[in-house]
mmCIF file of C-alpha atoms in Angstrom:
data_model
loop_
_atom_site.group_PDB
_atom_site.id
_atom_site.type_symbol
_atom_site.label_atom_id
_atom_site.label_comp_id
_atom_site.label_asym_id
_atom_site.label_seq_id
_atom_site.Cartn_x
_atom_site.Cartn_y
_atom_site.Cartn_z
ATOM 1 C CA UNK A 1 -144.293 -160.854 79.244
ATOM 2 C CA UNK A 2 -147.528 -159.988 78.242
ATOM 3 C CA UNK A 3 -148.205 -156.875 76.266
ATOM 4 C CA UNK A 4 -152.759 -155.998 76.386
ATOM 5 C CA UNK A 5 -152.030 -152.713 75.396
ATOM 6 C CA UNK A 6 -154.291 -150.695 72.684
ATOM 7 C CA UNK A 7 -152.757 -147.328 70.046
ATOM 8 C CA UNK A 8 -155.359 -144.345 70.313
ATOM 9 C CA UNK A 9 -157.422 -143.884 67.297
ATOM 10 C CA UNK A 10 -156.323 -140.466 67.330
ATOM 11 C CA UNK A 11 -152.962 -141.697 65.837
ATOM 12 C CA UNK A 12 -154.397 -142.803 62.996
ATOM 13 C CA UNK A 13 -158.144 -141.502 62.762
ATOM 14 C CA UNK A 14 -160.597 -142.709 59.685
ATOM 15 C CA UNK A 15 -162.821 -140.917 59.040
ATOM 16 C CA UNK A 16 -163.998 -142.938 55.708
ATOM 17 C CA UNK A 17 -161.230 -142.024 53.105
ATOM 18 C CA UNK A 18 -160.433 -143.361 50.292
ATOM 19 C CA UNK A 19 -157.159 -145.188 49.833
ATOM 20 C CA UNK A 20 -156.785 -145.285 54.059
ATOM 21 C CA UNK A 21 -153.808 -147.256 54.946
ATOM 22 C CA UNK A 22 -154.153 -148.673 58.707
ATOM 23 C CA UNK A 23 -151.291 -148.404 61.074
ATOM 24 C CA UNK A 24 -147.786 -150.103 60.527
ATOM 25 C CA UNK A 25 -146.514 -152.155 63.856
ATOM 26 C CA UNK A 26 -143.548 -153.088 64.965
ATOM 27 C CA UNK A 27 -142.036 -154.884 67.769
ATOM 28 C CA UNK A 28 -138.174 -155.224 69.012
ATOM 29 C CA UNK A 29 -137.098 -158.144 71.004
ATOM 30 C CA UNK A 30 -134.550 -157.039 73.030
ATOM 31 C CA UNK A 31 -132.425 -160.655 74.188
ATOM 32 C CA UNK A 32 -134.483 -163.614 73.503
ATOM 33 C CA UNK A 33 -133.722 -166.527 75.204
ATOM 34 C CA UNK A 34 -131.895 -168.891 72.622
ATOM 35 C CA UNK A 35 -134.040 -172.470 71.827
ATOM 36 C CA UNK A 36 -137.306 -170.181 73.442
ATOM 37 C CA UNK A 37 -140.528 -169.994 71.284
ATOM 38 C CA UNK A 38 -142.104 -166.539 71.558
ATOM 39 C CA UNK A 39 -145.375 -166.425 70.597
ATOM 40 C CA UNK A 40 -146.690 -163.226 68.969
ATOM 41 C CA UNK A 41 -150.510 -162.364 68.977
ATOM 42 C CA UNK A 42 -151.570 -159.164 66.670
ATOM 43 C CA UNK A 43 -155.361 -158.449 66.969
ATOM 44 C CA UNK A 44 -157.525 -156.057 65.776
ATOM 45 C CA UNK A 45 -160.097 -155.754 68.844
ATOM 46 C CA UNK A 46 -163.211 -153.253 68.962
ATOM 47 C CA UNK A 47 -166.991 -153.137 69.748
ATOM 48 C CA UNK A 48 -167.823 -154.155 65.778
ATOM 49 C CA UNK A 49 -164.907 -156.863 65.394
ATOM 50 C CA UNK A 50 -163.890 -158.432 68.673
ATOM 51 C CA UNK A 51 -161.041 -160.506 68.194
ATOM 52 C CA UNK A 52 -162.465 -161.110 64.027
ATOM 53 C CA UNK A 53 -159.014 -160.355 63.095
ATOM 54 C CA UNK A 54 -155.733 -161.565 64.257
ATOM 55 C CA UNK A 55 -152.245 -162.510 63.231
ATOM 56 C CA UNK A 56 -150.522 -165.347 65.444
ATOM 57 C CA UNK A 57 -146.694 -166.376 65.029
ATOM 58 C CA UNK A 58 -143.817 -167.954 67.078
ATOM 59 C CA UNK A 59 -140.020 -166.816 66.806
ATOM 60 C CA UNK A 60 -137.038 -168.670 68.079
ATOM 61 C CA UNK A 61 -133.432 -168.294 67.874
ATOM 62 C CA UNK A 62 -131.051 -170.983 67.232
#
């Protein structure tokens, strides 16, 4: 399962303050499949930095 979707900037607007703190993300996997890699993709994707930042990891229970 595939998850392409985005959080609203107005959740968590900057408008140029100091000390801003971006949003904190979390994800809950419900029953993994046991001896399954998940792989987990967390990008930061807009007009200025398309796909410049991302976070890639794989999960798997014994």
């Amino acid at each position: 399962l595939f998850f392409s979707g985005v959080f609203s900037s107005a959740y968590y607007p900057y408008l140029g303050q100091a000390g801003y703190l971006g949003p904190l993300v979390a994800v809950e996997f419900k029953a993994p499949k046991k001896s399954v890699a998940i792989l987990v993709k967390c990008a930061i994707s807009n007009v200025q930095n398309a796909n410049k930042d991302e976070l890639n990891f794989e999960i798997m229970v014994d």
